[in-house]
Amino acid sequence: MSTAMFGAPVRRHEDARLLTGAGRYLDDLGHRALAAAFVRSPHAHARVSDIDVTAAAEVDGVVAIFTYEDLTGRMAEPLPLLIPHPALHAPRTAYPLARGEVNHVGEPVVMVVARDRYLAEDAAARVVVSYDPLPAVVGLPAARSARHAVHPDVPDNVAAHLVQAVGEVDTAIAAAPHVLELDLEIERSASTPLEGKGVYARWNSDEGSLRVYTSTQASTSVRAAVAAKLGLPLVKVDCIAPDVGGGFGVKIVHPWPEEVLVAWAAQRLAALAPEGIKWTEDRWEHFVSSAHERGQLQHVRVGFDSDGRLLGLDVTIWHDNGAYTPYGIIVPIITSTQLLGPYKPGAYRCEFFSLYTNTVIVTPYRGAGRPQGVFAMERTMDAIADHLGLDRAEVRAVNFIAAEEMPYDQGLIFQDGRPLIYDSGDFAATLDKLKALVGWSDFQAYREQARAAGRRVGIGLACYVEGTGVGPYEGGHVQVETSGKVMVATGLTSQGQGHQTVLAQIVADELGVDFDDVEVTTGDTRRFGYAVGTFASRAAVMSGNAVALAARKVRQKALRIAGEALEADPSDLEIVSGVVRVKGAPASAIPLSTVAVLSNPLRYAFDEAAKAATQFAVGDTSKPPVAEDDEPGLEARDFYSPTQSTFANGMHAVIVETDPDTAEVRVLRYCVVHDCGPLINPMIVEGQVHGGVAQGVAGALYERMVYDDAGQLLNASFMDFLMPYASEIPTVEIDHLETPSPLNPLGIKGAGEAGVIPGSAVIASAIEDAEGFVIRRMPISPSELFELRASYAAGRVPGLRRTSGERTDPRTRPGHSPDNDSPDNDSPDKET
Amino acid sequence: MSGGRITALKPAPFGYSAPASLAEALAVLAEVGEHAKVLAGGQSLLPLLSMRLAAPRHLVDINRVPGLDRVEIVDGSVRVGALVRHTDLERHEGAAAAQPLLRQALRLVGHPTIRNRGTCVGSIAHADPAAELPGVLVVLGGRVEASTAWGSRQVPAAEFFLSPLETALRPGELATSVSFPVAGPRTGTAFVELSRRRGDYALVGVAAVVELAPDTSISSARVGLVSVGPTPLLVDLSEVLVGRPGGARELAAAAALALEHAEPEADIHASAQYRARLVEVLTTRALAQALANASHEEAA
């Protein structure tokens, strides 16, 4: 570790380029390509009875128009079900272009290829599609009622049904001294990266090969999908993720219809499109034809003792998966398992129904089901605390898994099909840090002081555990060039997180070279063909460890070759700033660039340095120039494949102020304590937390998808979809705890999603505290808070015990025994 | 624009002229008439074109027309030319001194990047009922200069706004300037709004003008309400405030009167009841601020 880059707040390699407009995003490529545009369904549910392209074909500049009928071979099959699961008993995926039926507004029906996008849109506007509208299933109540079905062969709209249980929850709850029930609701939002999707494909007729650029989080897998759909050998398809302007989950889904269609058309129209075909998604398309997340209804039944300790937790979830299930049921599986957070639930049972609706598909968005699970658990914790008249932090603390209980097996199966075993964490320590950071104990006085001045303030907290670094594997390739530059490649992609910087930090340390001499390439199948993708807060854990392992191999080889050259034992050597030298005798040294030259025995010397590696320069004629178990070159690749995910955790606390007159909610303080193990680059981790918190606040106070009953998305623009501006986001105060993971060589855990996870839970907690009545539904707008206040005043929304004077700490109530506390069992906390 | 079904984010074909003089601009407008749209800052027009919610046959880009970028204080008015950007007027010290309500409202228009390009006259000609400047024009009783190749006319604010995105401008007319009366003595103004995000169109916005008599009682009071009707609404509150000092109870009565004139409706961002409540709250706040500013004027 001569350079000690690991842990340093290094400025990002990427920024000079990206911040000065020198980034190369999808739409910066292929300026001479033809353009594709799509005719999309204006109906949420309809049969397609006829498509008339006559008028469209007459538009000057139109090259081709395709409908489902034109699709050939495997293109005519449904798009793949990426992640099958035994509980997903009725999976459905779309066709690349609608085959006789559309199931959400925005579903692609016709593809137009023209000289430019304007002409393509003009032509698309002239395509006449005749629809026979069908009843639309919009929203979870409609899906559950099953009065109408999204897919006729799935009459109950249930795509998947899964029950996981640990212990006997009914028995545990029946025996519990206290029982509460909560009905919860969380609405849709979406990843909404500033750059939408896009794909640019070019067929090379001379080579019979295809190059696909796509704004994706999984270029290796897009490559495989496109090759399969087009019937091409994998080696004839390259797939490259250029600079990607944000993903947040939506770009892990693949292949999108447009990805295969543009690639297919590029091959089919090769003679007419020598520069390829490009499609850049516009904002409206992104809203109605990519993916959303978060929409769930939840019912919680919880039994607990008088200290607030969970005895039995029974959760039922109705999850809105939209029109199709290409990404399987990852989101509700994560909700139902990560719901447990840092707690021991006693007996636990979680049942979910994943339901079809005639809306945009639901696939992971940063947090990926965790925000909903944390919402359920943390609303429950607050309800327990209020019911018992206990401090909310205290109730959480009594339920924590202790640090000495790690690793801790929750007894469930996680999203990767492996046991849910927490590897590390010290939750009590995290809570202590958070309480100190936000001033938890002093808040009571502050609240009373504010109230006396006519202000309403409240404090909330929420805890989460996040499985990160999910497998199966990532790989890395590290090559020292004869210039001394170190070229690193990993297959997973970057969407702006800073992988080029972080991976370079790791390799610089492992290899003993300068950070500036390391250049990292991500997401380019020409450089690295095996990868899974960037999601699940996994890039640093997976590719970080993979490049570290590859760098260690390179280091070993460099020491061996240098040892031969310096006639020294490799164990006596060190590498400092790109120079291999004898420890304690730095004059006896050889630069890595020279080692790279020596690693590759040459017949031809192409420059002065290369002469050193030619056949007449290299010594021992009794040995083959390349040993039997060796390879030329100072390079190596390696893979990291863990047995299970690693579990990061954190806790957030916020202080909000609600305007007594306008019901505006202002976040006065937002505090985060976060444990992702050792920080590779604290500045990048904090940036990740800031961005995550921004999306958490967004989901709690601003963003939602407003569908009308007919399935029209009413706010499909940034004018009406209220992605917050910087002006809406509070200053984020961060403290870290660094408990290393025992699972990987670097001891690290993921950090990408953490900031977003408890957003709705913690803000609901604080609003509830400020207002004195229960909050069961998020997000919440000022208008909704205003209406809730009216409902509370009218007695339709229950108040908190702690503010309505019903404080009844059963431990201190005279004559209390669990047996006579039965009213709890009969007065479940009803839906608001 | 909530709920509009969009089909593409690329404009339909249109013709384009960039006249180099006012005469030329008016000649082009006379020729293309109702099929033309004037392009100044483009902050409202271009999104409408891109969403194909508007598909005019012809755009007349007036950005090269000289002489339209002036702010003048003449004849008791702040006269703002058709190419004056929001930022120009916001930062104009003379205008701010002559009519403080302008700066008070302009800082709430969009974001700096929008204000750098968008024009004051364009915002008024666009006539979005949630926009700030139409409310300012109405509450101040300003006027719009509408020019054609044959001459010009002055359209009073009260007659200018007809319905959402519809004004009294006729085909072939160019709004060459707007005039905002300067503030009188002992006058205070305020613009208060509530928007979901900073810079968004307001859920409700209130522009208030309060004049004090020499004895510091209120001599006139009126508000312009935006986002609670098809056009900005002018409500004269003199009947409940004239001759009074403007205490809490009087402001509440004024707010109630304002609400009687408002037509709050529900949309995806707010219920009608909530908007109604905001009319009262924000009217009270705007009047209180305007009163304070008037008293400050008085003291100064």
Short mmCIF file of C-alpha atoms in Angstrom, two decimals, chain B:
data_model
loop_
_atom_site.label_atom_id
_atom_site.label_comp_id
_atom_site.label_asym_id
_atom_site.label_seq_id
_atom_site.Cartn_x
_atom_site.Cartn_y
_atom_site.Cartn_z
CA MET B 1 -50.62 21.39 -19.23
CA SER B 2 -51.44 18.57 -16.88
CA GLY B 3 -52.83 15.52 -18.55
CA GLY B 4 -52.13 16.56 -22.13
CA ARG B 5 -51.46 13.47 -24.16
CA ILE B 6 -48.12 13.83 -25.80
CA THR B 7 -47.09 11.88 -28.84
CA ALA B 8 -43.57 13.04 -29.52
CA LEU B 9 -40.97 15.46 -28.27
CA LYS B 10 -39.99 16.77 -31.67
CA PRO B 11 -41.74 19.76 -33.24
CA ALA B 12 -43.84 19.36 -36.35
CA PRO B 13 -42.52 21.19 -39.43
CA PHE B 14 -42.83 24.98 -39.40
CA GLY B 15 -41.70 27.96 -41.43
CA TYR B 16 -39.33 30.43 -39.87
CA SER B 17 -38.55 34.11 -40.36
CA ALA B 18 -36.08 36.25 -38.49
CA PRO B 19 -36.94 39.84 -39.44
CA ALA B 20 -34.28 42.47 -38.84
CA SER B 21 -36.63 45.38 -38.18
CA LEU B 22 -39.95 46.02 -36.53
CA ALA B 23 -41.48 46.98 -39.86
CA GLU B 24 -40.32 43.73 -41.38
CA ALA B 25 -41.59 41.74 -38.41
CA LEU B 26 -45.00 43.37 -38.66
CA ALA B 27 -45.07 42.80 -42.40
CA VAL B 28 -44.38 39.08 -41.94
CA LEU B 29 -47.02 38.86 -39.23
CA ALA B 30 -49.51 40.62 -41.47
CA GLU B 31 -48.82 38.06 -44.13
CA VAL B 32 -48.92 34.85 -42.08
CA GLY B 33 -51.54 36.15 -39.62
CA GLU B 34 -53.27 33.52 -37.52
CA HIS B 35 -50.85 30.79 -38.56
CA ALA B 36 -47.93 32.55 -36.94
CA LYS B 37 -46.43 32.41 -33.49
CA VAL B 38 -43.94 34.96 -32.25
CA LEU B 39 -40.70 33.57 -30.87
CA ALA B 40 -39.00 35.77 -28.29
CA GLY B 41 -37.51 33.92 -25.30
CA GLY B 42 -39.10 30.62 -26.29
CA GLN B 43 -39.44 29.41 -22.73
CA SER B 44 -43.10 28.48 -23.12
CA LEU B 45 -43.39 28.19 -26.87
CA LEU B 46 -40.60 25.72 -27.52
CA PRO B 47 -41.86 23.07 -25.07
CA LEU B 48 -45.32 23.41 -26.60
CA LEU B 49 -43.83 22.91 -30.05
CA SER B 50 -41.72 19.97 -28.93
CA MET B 51 -44.72 18.26 -27.39
CA ARG B 52 -46.71 19.04 -30.55
CA LEU B 53 -49.32 20.68 -28.34
CA ALA B 54 -48.87 23.63 -30.69
CA ALA B 55 -48.03 23.31 -34.36
CA PRO B 56 -48.01 26.80 -35.88
CA ARG B 57 -47.15 26.95 -39.55
CA HIS B 58 -44.77 29.81 -39.05
CA LEU B 59 -42.48 31.18 -36.38
CA VAL B 60 -41.56 34.84 -36.43
CA ASP B 61 -38.35 35.17 -34.45
CA ILE B 62 -38.17 38.77 -33.22
CA ASN B 63 -34.81 38.42 -31.47
CA ARG B 64 -33.02 40.40 -34.19
CA VAL B 65 -35.47 43.31 -34.12
CA PRO B 66 -33.71 46.39 -32.73
CA GLY B 67 -35.25 48.68 -30.16
CA LEU B 68 -37.46 46.17 -28.38
CA ASP B 69 -35.09 45.50 -25.50
CA ARG B 70 -35.58 48.75 -23.61
CA VAL B 71 -36.92 49.43 -20.13
CA GLU B 72 -38.13 53.03 -19.90
CA ILE B 73 -39.87 54.96 -17.19
CA VAL B 74 -42.13 57.31 -19.06
CA ASP B 75 -45.51 58.91 -18.51
CA GLY B 76 -45.94 57.40 -15.09
CA SER B 77 -45.28 53.87 -16.28
CA VAL B 78 -42.50 51.36 -16.48
CA ARG B 79 -42.54 50.53 -20.17
CA VAL B 80 -41.01 47.16 -20.99
CA GLY B 81 -40.12 46.24 -24.57
CA ALA B 82 -40.89 42.89 -26.11
CA LEU B 83 -37.32 41.63 -25.89
CA VAL B 84 -36.64 42.61 -22.29
CA ARG B 85 -35.67 39.43 -20.46
CA HIS B 86 -37.02 38.74 -17.01
CA THR B 87 -33.52 39.09 -15.63
CA ASP B 88 -33.07 42.51 -17.25
CA LEU B 89 -36.18 43.88 -15.61
CA GLU B 90 -35.53 42.09 -12.32
CA ARG B 91 -32.13 43.80 -12.08
CA HIS B 92 -33.28 47.20 -13.36
CA GLU B 93 -32.84 49.55 -10.41
CA GLY B 94 -34.99 52.29 -11.91
CA ALA B 95 -37.86 49.91 -12.51
CA ALA B 96 -37.52 48.42 -9.04
CA ALA B 97 -37.67 51.87 -7.47
CA ALA B 98 -40.58 52.99 -9.63
CA GLN B 99 -42.64 49.85 -9.16
CA PRO B 100 -41.33 47.47 -6.48
CA LEU B 101 -43.90 44.80 -7.32
CA LEU B 102 -42.01 43.99 -10.52
CA ARG B 103 -38.89 42.74 -8.79
CA GLN B 104 -40.96 41.10 -6.05
CA ALA B 105 -42.76 39.04 -8.68
CA LEU B 106 -39.90 38.46 -11.09
CA ARG B 107 -37.73 36.68 -8.56
CA LEU B 108 -40.47 34.04 -8.46
CA VAL B 109 -40.57 33.49 -12.22
CA GLY B 110 -39.01 30.14 -13.09
CA HIS B 111 -35.30 29.80 -12.47
CA PRO B 112 -32.39 32.06 -13.39
CA THR B 113 -31.75 30.20 -16.64
CA ILE B 114 -35.38 30.65 -17.63
CA ARG B 115 -35.34 34.31 -16.60
CA ASN B 116 -32.19 34.88 -18.64
CA ARG B 117 -34.03 33.98 -21.83
CA GLY B 118 -37.72 34.40 -21.14
CA THR B 119 -39.24 37.81 -21.81
CA CYS B 120 -41.70 39.75 -19.67
CA VAL B 121 -43.92 40.58 -22.63
CA GLY B 122 -43.75 36.97 -23.79
CA SER B 123 -44.93 35.75 -20.42
CA ILE B 124 -47.88 38.15 -20.54
CA ALA B 125 -48.73 37.31 -24.15
CA HIS B 126 -48.58 33.60 -23.31
CA ALA B 127 -51.27 34.25 -20.66
CA ASP B 128 -50.74 31.23 -18.46
CA PRO B 129 -53.23 31.79 -15.63
CA ALA B 130 -50.64 30.54 -13.12
CA ALA B 131 -47.88 32.90 -14.22
CA GLU B 132 -46.80 35.82 -12.07
CA LEU B 133 -46.52 38.72 -14.51
CA PRO B 134 -50.11 38.58 -15.80
CA GLY B 135 -51.19 38.91 -12.16
CA VAL B 136 -48.90 41.89 -11.76
CA LEU B 137 -50.25 43.55 -14.90
CA VAL B 138 -53.82 43.06 -13.73
CA VAL B 139 -53.34 44.28 -10.17
CA LEU B 140 -51.45 47.35 -11.32
CA GLY B 141 -53.92 48.12 -14.10
CA GLY B 142 -51.22 48.17 -16.78
CA ARG B 143 -51.63 47.90 -20.51
CA VAL B 144 -50.25 46.09 -23.51
CA GLU B 145 -49.16 47.84 -26.68
CA ALA B 146 -50.34 45.79 -29.66
CA SER B 147 -48.79 46.77 -32.97
CA THR B 148 -49.53 45.97 -36.58
CA ALA B 149 -48.13 47.21 -39.83
CA TRP B 150 -50.86 49.85 -39.76
CA GLY B 151 -50.49 51.21 -36.27
CA SER B 152 -50.78 50.28 -32.64
CA ARG B 153 -53.35 50.20 -29.88
CA GLN B 154 -53.20 50.04 -26.11
CA VAL B 155 -55.07 47.14 -24.53
CA PRO B 156 -55.87 47.59 -20.82
CA ALA B 157 -54.98 44.67 -18.58
CA ALA B 158 -58.60 44.14 -17.66
CA GLU B 159 -59.41 43.44 -21.31
CA PHE B 160 -56.25 41.58 -22.26
CA PHE B 161 -56.64 38.14 -20.70
CA LEU B 162 -59.55 36.20 -22.16
CA SER B 163 -59.02 32.59 -21.05
CA PRO B 164 -56.10 30.25 -20.40
CA LEU B 165 -53.42 30.96 -23.03
CA GLU B 166 -55.81 33.28 -24.88
CA THR B 167 -55.50 37.06 -25.09
CA ALA B 168 -57.03 40.00 -26.89
CA LEU B 169 -54.11 40.05 -29.32
CA ARG B 170 -55.41 39.67 -32.87
CA PRO B 171 -53.84 37.76 -35.72
CA GLY B 172 -51.06 39.83 -37.17
CA GLU B 173 -50.56 41.84 -33.97
CA LEU B 174 -47.28 41.92 -32.08
CA ALA B 175 -47.18 42.82 -28.39
CA THR B 176 -44.40 45.37 -28.65
CA SER B 177 -44.40 46.48 -25.02
CA VAL B 178 -46.23 46.39 -21.74
CA SER B 179 -46.57 49.29 -19.35
CA PHE B 180 -46.83 48.97 -15.59
CA PRO B 181 -47.96 52.11 -13.72
CA VAL B 182 -45.39 53.37 -11.24
CA ALA B 183 -46.25 53.14 -7.57
CA GLY B 184 -47.85 56.15 -5.94
CA PRO B 185 -46.76 57.63 -2.63
CA ARG B 186 -47.45 55.68 0.57
CA THR B 187 -47.98 52.56 -1.49
CA GLY B 188 -46.78 49.10 -0.57
CA THR B 189 -46.75 45.98 -2.70
CA ALA B 190 -46.00 42.31 -2.25
CA PHE B 191 -46.07 39.11 -4.26
CA VAL B 192 -46.60 35.93 -2.29
CA GLU B 193 -47.03 32.50 -3.79
CA LEU B 194 -46.84 28.86 -2.92
CA SER B 195 -45.38 26.50 -5.44
CA ARG B 196 -44.50 22.84 -4.99
CA ARG B 197 -40.93 23.43 -6.06
CA ARG B 198 -39.04 26.68 -6.08
CA GLY B 199 -39.54 28.28 -9.48
CA ASP B 200 -42.60 26.26 -10.45
CA TYR B 201 -45.86 27.84 -11.42
CA ALA B 202 -47.72 28.73 -8.26
CA LEU B 203 -50.49 26.61 -6.78
CA VAL B 204 -51.80 30.03 -5.74
CA GLY B 205 -50.14 33.40 -6.08
CA VAL B 206 -51.22 36.76 -4.74
CA ALA B 207 -50.01 40.18 -5.83
CA ALA B 208 -51.09 42.88 -3.40
CA VAL B 209 -51.10 46.68 -3.65
CA VAL B 210 -52.02 48.74 -0.62
CA GLU B 211 -52.12 52.55 -0.48
CA LEU B 212 -52.19 54.49 2.73
CA ALA B 213 -53.88 57.81 3.43
CA PRO B 214 -51.79 60.50 5.11
CA ASP B 215 -53.29 59.37 8.44
CA THR B 216 -51.83 55.88 7.69
CA SER B 217 -55.23 54.30 7.37
CA ILE B 218 -55.73 52.28 4.20
CA SER B 219 -56.94 54.30 1.28
CA SER B 220 -57.09 51.49 -1.27
CA ALA B 221 -56.24 47.82 -1.44
CA ARG B 222 -56.43 45.27 -4.18
CA VAL B 223 -54.99 41.90 -5.05
CA GLY B 224 -54.29 40.01 -8.23
CA LEU B 225 -54.81 36.28 -7.82
CA VAL B 226 -53.12 33.76 -10.07
CA SER B 227 -53.78 30.07 -10.55
CA VAL B 228 -57.33 30.26 -9.19
CA GLY B 229 -59.23 31.11 -12.33
CA PRO B 230 -59.00 30.99 -16.11
CA THR B 231 -57.25 34.37 -16.09
CA PRO B 232 -55.51 36.39 -13.39
CA LEU B 233 -58.23 37.82 -11.16
CA LEU B 234 -58.35 41.36 -9.83
CA VAL B 235 -60.12 41.76 -6.50
CA ASP B 236 -60.67 45.21 -5.04
CA LEU B 237 -60.60 44.89 -1.28
CA SER B 238 -61.27 48.54 -0.53
CA GLU B 239 -64.75 47.89 0.84
CA VAL B 240 -63.38 45.97 3.81
CA LEU B 241 -60.10 47.81 4.27
CA VAL B 242 -60.45 51.50 3.37
CA GLY B 243 -60.19 53.76 6.34
CA ARG B 244 -58.88 50.97 8.55
CA PRO B 245 -55.40 50.28 9.91
CA GLY B 246 -55.26 46.70 8.57
CA GLY B 247 -55.35 44.58 11.71
CA ALA B 248 -55.54 40.82 11.74
CA ARG B 249 -59.32 40.67 11.73
CA GLU B 250 -59.57 43.11 8.84
CA LEU B 251 -57.03 41.20 6.81
CA ALA B 252 -58.97 38.02 7.46
CA ALA B 253 -62.12 39.70 6.18
CA ALA B 254 -60.20 40.88 3.11
CA ALA B 255 -58.92 37.35 2.54
CA ALA B 256 -62.44 36.00 2.77
CA LEU B 257 -63.56 38.57 0.22
CA ALA B 258 -60.71 37.58 -2.08
CA LEU B 259 -61.78 33.97 -1.80
CA GLU B 260 -65.32 34.89 -2.84
CA HIS B 261 -63.93 36.04 -6.16
CA ALA B 262 -61.57 33.11 -6.66
CA GLU B 263 -62.48 30.00 -8.59
CA PRO B 264 -60.11 27.39 -7.14
CA GLU B 265 -60.15 24.06 -8.87
CA ALA B 266 -58.55 20.73 -8.13
CA ASP B 267 -55.71 19.37 -10.18
CA ILE B 268 -53.12 16.67 -9.62
CA HIS B 269 -51.15 18.91 -7.27
CA ALA B 270 -53.83 20.33 -4.98
CA SER B 271 -57.46 19.93 -4.03
CA ALA B 272 -59.89 22.81 -4.58
CA GLN B 273 -60.34 23.13 -0.82
CA TYR B 274 -56.62 23.43 -0.32
CA ARG B 275 -56.32 26.07 -3.02
CA ALA B 276 -59.21 27.96 -1.41
CA ARG B 277 -57.38 27.87 1.91
CA LEU B 278 -54.23 29.11 0.20
CA VAL B 279 -56.13 32.06 -1.28
CA GLU B 280 -57.01 33.14 2.24
CA VAL B 281 -53.62 32.46 3.79
CA LEU B 282 -51.58 33.98 0.99
CA THR B 283 -53.88 36.99 0.61
CA THR B 284 -53.47 37.68 4.30
CA ARG B 285 -49.70 37.32 4.03
CA ALA B 286 -49.47 39.45 0.90
CA LEU B 287 -51.58 42.23 2.38
CA ALA B 288 -49.60 42.19 5.59
CA GLN B 289 -46.33 42.46 3.66
CA ALA B 290 -47.70 45.17 1.38
CA LEU B 291 -48.92 47.09 4.41
CA ALA B 292 -45.54 46.79 6.06
CA ASN B 293 -43.87 48.00 2.88
CA ALA B 294 -46.33 50.90 2.63
CA SER B 295 -45.61 51.87 6.21
CA HIS B 296 -41.93 51.66 5.42
CA GLU B 297 -42.51 53.99 2.45
CA GLU B 298 -44.44 56.27 4.73
CA ALA B 299 -41.63 56.33 7.23
CA ALA B 300 -38.99 56.84 4.58
#
